[in-house]
Amino acid sequence: MALTLVSSNKCFDGFQKVFEHDSTELKCKMRFGIYLPPKAEGGKCPVLYWLSGLTCTEQNFITKAGSQQEAAEHGIIIVSPDTSPRGCNIEGEDESWDFGTGAGFYVNATEDQWKVNYRMYSYITEELPHLINSNFPADSERMSISGHSMGGHGALICALKNPGKYKSVSAFAPICNPMQCPWGQKAFSGYLGSDKSKWESYDATVLVSAYSGPQLDILIDQGRDDQFLAAGQLLPDNFIAACTEKKIPVVFRLQQVCILILSLVFV
Amino acid sequence: MSDEDVEAIPPSSFPVMLDETTKEYLFSTDEGTLSKASAETQVPTAHLDIGPEGLSFYNMDLYESQERLDIFTEELPSSRTEDEQFEAMEESNESRPRMEEEEYDLYTAEVSEMTRQYGIWDDKEDMEMGFQTQEPFVMVTQKQEPAVQNFKTWGEEPVKGEPKDRGAGEKRGSIHKTPAVDEGGSMETHQPCYPSEEDEPQSHEQHVGVRQYSEEAFEEEEWKEEVSQPMKASRGDTHIGESTGRWRDVFCMECRIAIRAFDKVFGTHKDHQVTKLSIAAEDTKVEIHKTMCKLEEQIAQMENFASHLEEIFITVEVAVPTVERTEEYTASDPDLKLSASLEFENDAIDFSDVRQMMDSINIVPAPSAPVINPQTPNSATSTSVRVCWSLFSDDTVEYYELYYNPVLEGTTAEENEEQDASMVKVKETYCTVLNLVPNTQYEFWVTALNTTGISPASERAVYMTVPSPPVIKKKVCRSCLSAALIRWESGNTNPVDTYTVELCEISRERSETAVTESIVGIPTYESIIQLLSGQSYLIYVRAVNIGGPSERSDSVIIYTTGTLFHLNEETAHSSLAISEDGFTFMFYGDEYTELNDITFSDNAFSRCVAIMGELIPIRGKHYWELEVEEQTEYRIGVAYEDTQRNGYLGANNTSWCMRHVTTPSRHKYEFLHNGSTPDIRITMHPKRIGVSLDYETGKLAFFNTELSQHIYTYKCHFLHYVHPCFALEKPGALTVHNGIEAPEYITFS
């Protein structure tokens, strides 16, 4: 499908671009940001998919994270998609900031109202990689995924549900156990209905307990003073406990100061 | 000179008189009679009877009795014995002041020459001449040109001091003994008859004044040589010159010149006896004829004598050592009475003199001091040195004696000399002296010897053996990808000058390992050597002193595939036990610490049960791994060398560590520096932890090597070099693995 360049900025000798396209999964126009490092001009580069959190668009990461410098240094393409379909005119999509627009929760919705457009899981795991691999010098063998908060949740479940697809997964203050926290419960009940068995397939903590596949290397950074942590929205301990149980290597860093450090491990 | 003077000569004072009287016998003060020089040389000294002109006369009557002498000497004292004869012969070589008759005419000059040549003289002649001298005949060795001779007055003086009661001229033909020479012991007073440099060229080693048969034979020959000397020129032809113009028809018997009658009356010849010249001439002719006959006989005798001499020579040569010993023995106990036969005793041949005489025959002087060379570089080993010296140009040398002494520290030069020096006899001008002590200085000096004697010692030269090879302390060598730190012990009790490190790159292509690099001039016991990464090296050390380099030490193999360090046992807490190989340490718990293990070393950790490694002080990348059990509680990391020994790793700002403790509910991991740590949760408990240190980027990273999982990275720019540190929080064990190539994934820490 056709990509429309929305913007292009030279950044650390590479290019920070934004494209728009018609998404087949989401049945709407979608934008995504892509940082192409200088190395991309000479060859294929590994790709990091960054999933933003609640209320974000494709812009937040581009403007706030300051990741371009590291990306340029290490020769990594960073793709930052939007967090939900937009302009679908679904009733109630803008009612709350933590559900609907900007809060796709990276699931494929099953409830009637949302199931046509809100298929963020497939978009992220299928459509978007195809698009990127076809249009950009991306090394399809080397993909990683990361995210913040809701995006962290998204990253974790994408990795856990697709063993071997991603080389590494890391998350900043992810929602680790959505079934147990208000955000998750609200979102899942809205998108997936009340059958909690359906929720399990989108809950990282549950998924990891049943995980079997190639070794994962999970890195989680969490701000110690994150209010949402205190509010019980994130629940990393549950996840860690499950990983420990399952002997899934996780390094969980509880950061005193919330500094976004991009540490990428490619194997 | 009056008759009174002559007769008044007391025998006992003969030698003294000899000097004076001979001088007195310079009858004519005219030119050409007796040169002053020759006069003065007439009697050198009592001990060395070198005659004025170096003529040596041998009485040919060596074997016969006095009767032989009587041919020449009519009034010989009958008391002369055969023994005396021998003695006389012994002394025949002694120089004596010779009476010199300067004045004679040309005719007699030739005759005199011949007679002189053959040692023949006619007493009658003397008498006819009215020659009154009783001067002893001095046998001189031919040294200088005999001034003038013709009719010599041969005085005879018995060695034993027999009274000299001869008339004028009676002494001629007899053997004169140097009065100064006594039998036996007094011979020692004779100086060796080495010709000194001041002697005339023709004269050499004619030893004079020593009674030796053998010498006579040789001197005989030389005496003949002398004949050719232009003595004649000095003969008193000039006498004639003094003619006043009037015919000389009178012959002065005393002066033996033709003079004018007038002169007899006035002038120097006043008191002399005279006769008619024609008569004198006739007498002379007769005399000459007789002389010639005798001469023939003498020749035959001489030949006889020569062969006898040879026999004696050989006998003497063989007997010398025996007599030497006897002599020594005798010398030590002067009162010793020899049981030898009287005859032998009487002969009392002094073999030392005989030997000297024999040696001198060679006409070879004792050598001059050799010149010893300084030590050539690389000519020494740890137990030997090669000493070289050179001959003083014209010397003849039979062999050398090389002496040496070790130079002891703390002794003075005098004390050194008092030691007994070792000696080696060497024929060549070099010698490799063995069985020496390594790294030691030795003083060498050499003397040269030939049959004549021994040279003065050469200057002393100091040679040094090379040191023993050093011993590399393999256990404390460290290395990394780009360098190695080698430490060694001297291997010598005394200091050496420097050390040399040699490297051999071990390569699979080349089977032999050749030295690829040498580092010289190392002043201390360690060295950091830059190397290429990914290689194997053999490293040797040599000790060097002024003698040269030692043999190679045993080698140490260094691999530059990773960082290698050892644990510094000095820093270990007393409760830590270290394995044999030095890479595992165990903590059994405080209750198991033996009291005698508690060392209150300043360098040991006292509270934290820790130990520090010794990392090579090279900036760059280092990597090592640790092996633990899942339940092991540990602190592992790095610290500055001077980190507080009474502190805990990570609790201060001089150390960084990863800490693992277990609680009943979970494992706890901390990354401590300056007492603080981030909150880190690890789901998999590492059993093998990789530690990566990168000075350049200022990073210290920890990995779970089994999972290739990065755990944590410190970012700190180290101000000083750091060392790996390990501690155990509760009983357990920890093993260090190093020399490992760092895995790839650590680059992304």
XYZ file of C-alpha atoms in Angstrom, chain A residues 74 215 217-218 224 237 240 243-244 247-255 264-266, chain B residues 630 677-685 706-713 715 745 748:
42
model
C 23.858 1.892 16.974
C 14.740 -17.916 25.539
C 15.603 -11.681 27.584
C 13.314 -9.207 29.270
C 10.285 3.855 41.931
C 6.001 -7.971 41.010
C 8.496 -11.075 38.054
C 8.927 -15.196 35.409
C 10.934 -16.432 38.292
C 12.637 -19.305 34.830
C 12.282 -16.650 32.286
C 15.224 -14.310 32.526
C 14.055 -10.883 33.476
C 16.030 -8.018 34.759
C 13.837 -5.602 36.486
C 15.293 -2.314 37.413
C 13.615 -0.109 39.831
C 14.934 3.253 39.080
C 19.004 -2.618 23.640
C 20.331 -6.065 23.539
C 20.522 -7.772 20.258
C 22.844 -20.514 43.568
C 22.271 0.380 45.003
C 19.557 0.389 42.399
C 16.665 -1.966 42.977
C 17.298 -4.822 40.700
C 15.295 -7.961 40.445
C 16.648 -10.961 38.690
C 14.466 -13.882 37.914
C 17.299 -16.257 37.020
C 20.019 -16.666 39.579
C 24.851 -18.969 30.904
C 22.049 -16.886 29.518
C 24.224 -14.359 27.803
C 22.168 -11.971 29.840
C 23.340 -8.596 30.766
C 22.540 -7.869 34.342
C 23.891 -4.500 35.221
C 26.459 -1.885 34.243
C 29.166 3.811 34.640
C 27.572 -9.815 23.808
C 26.605 -4.144 24.140
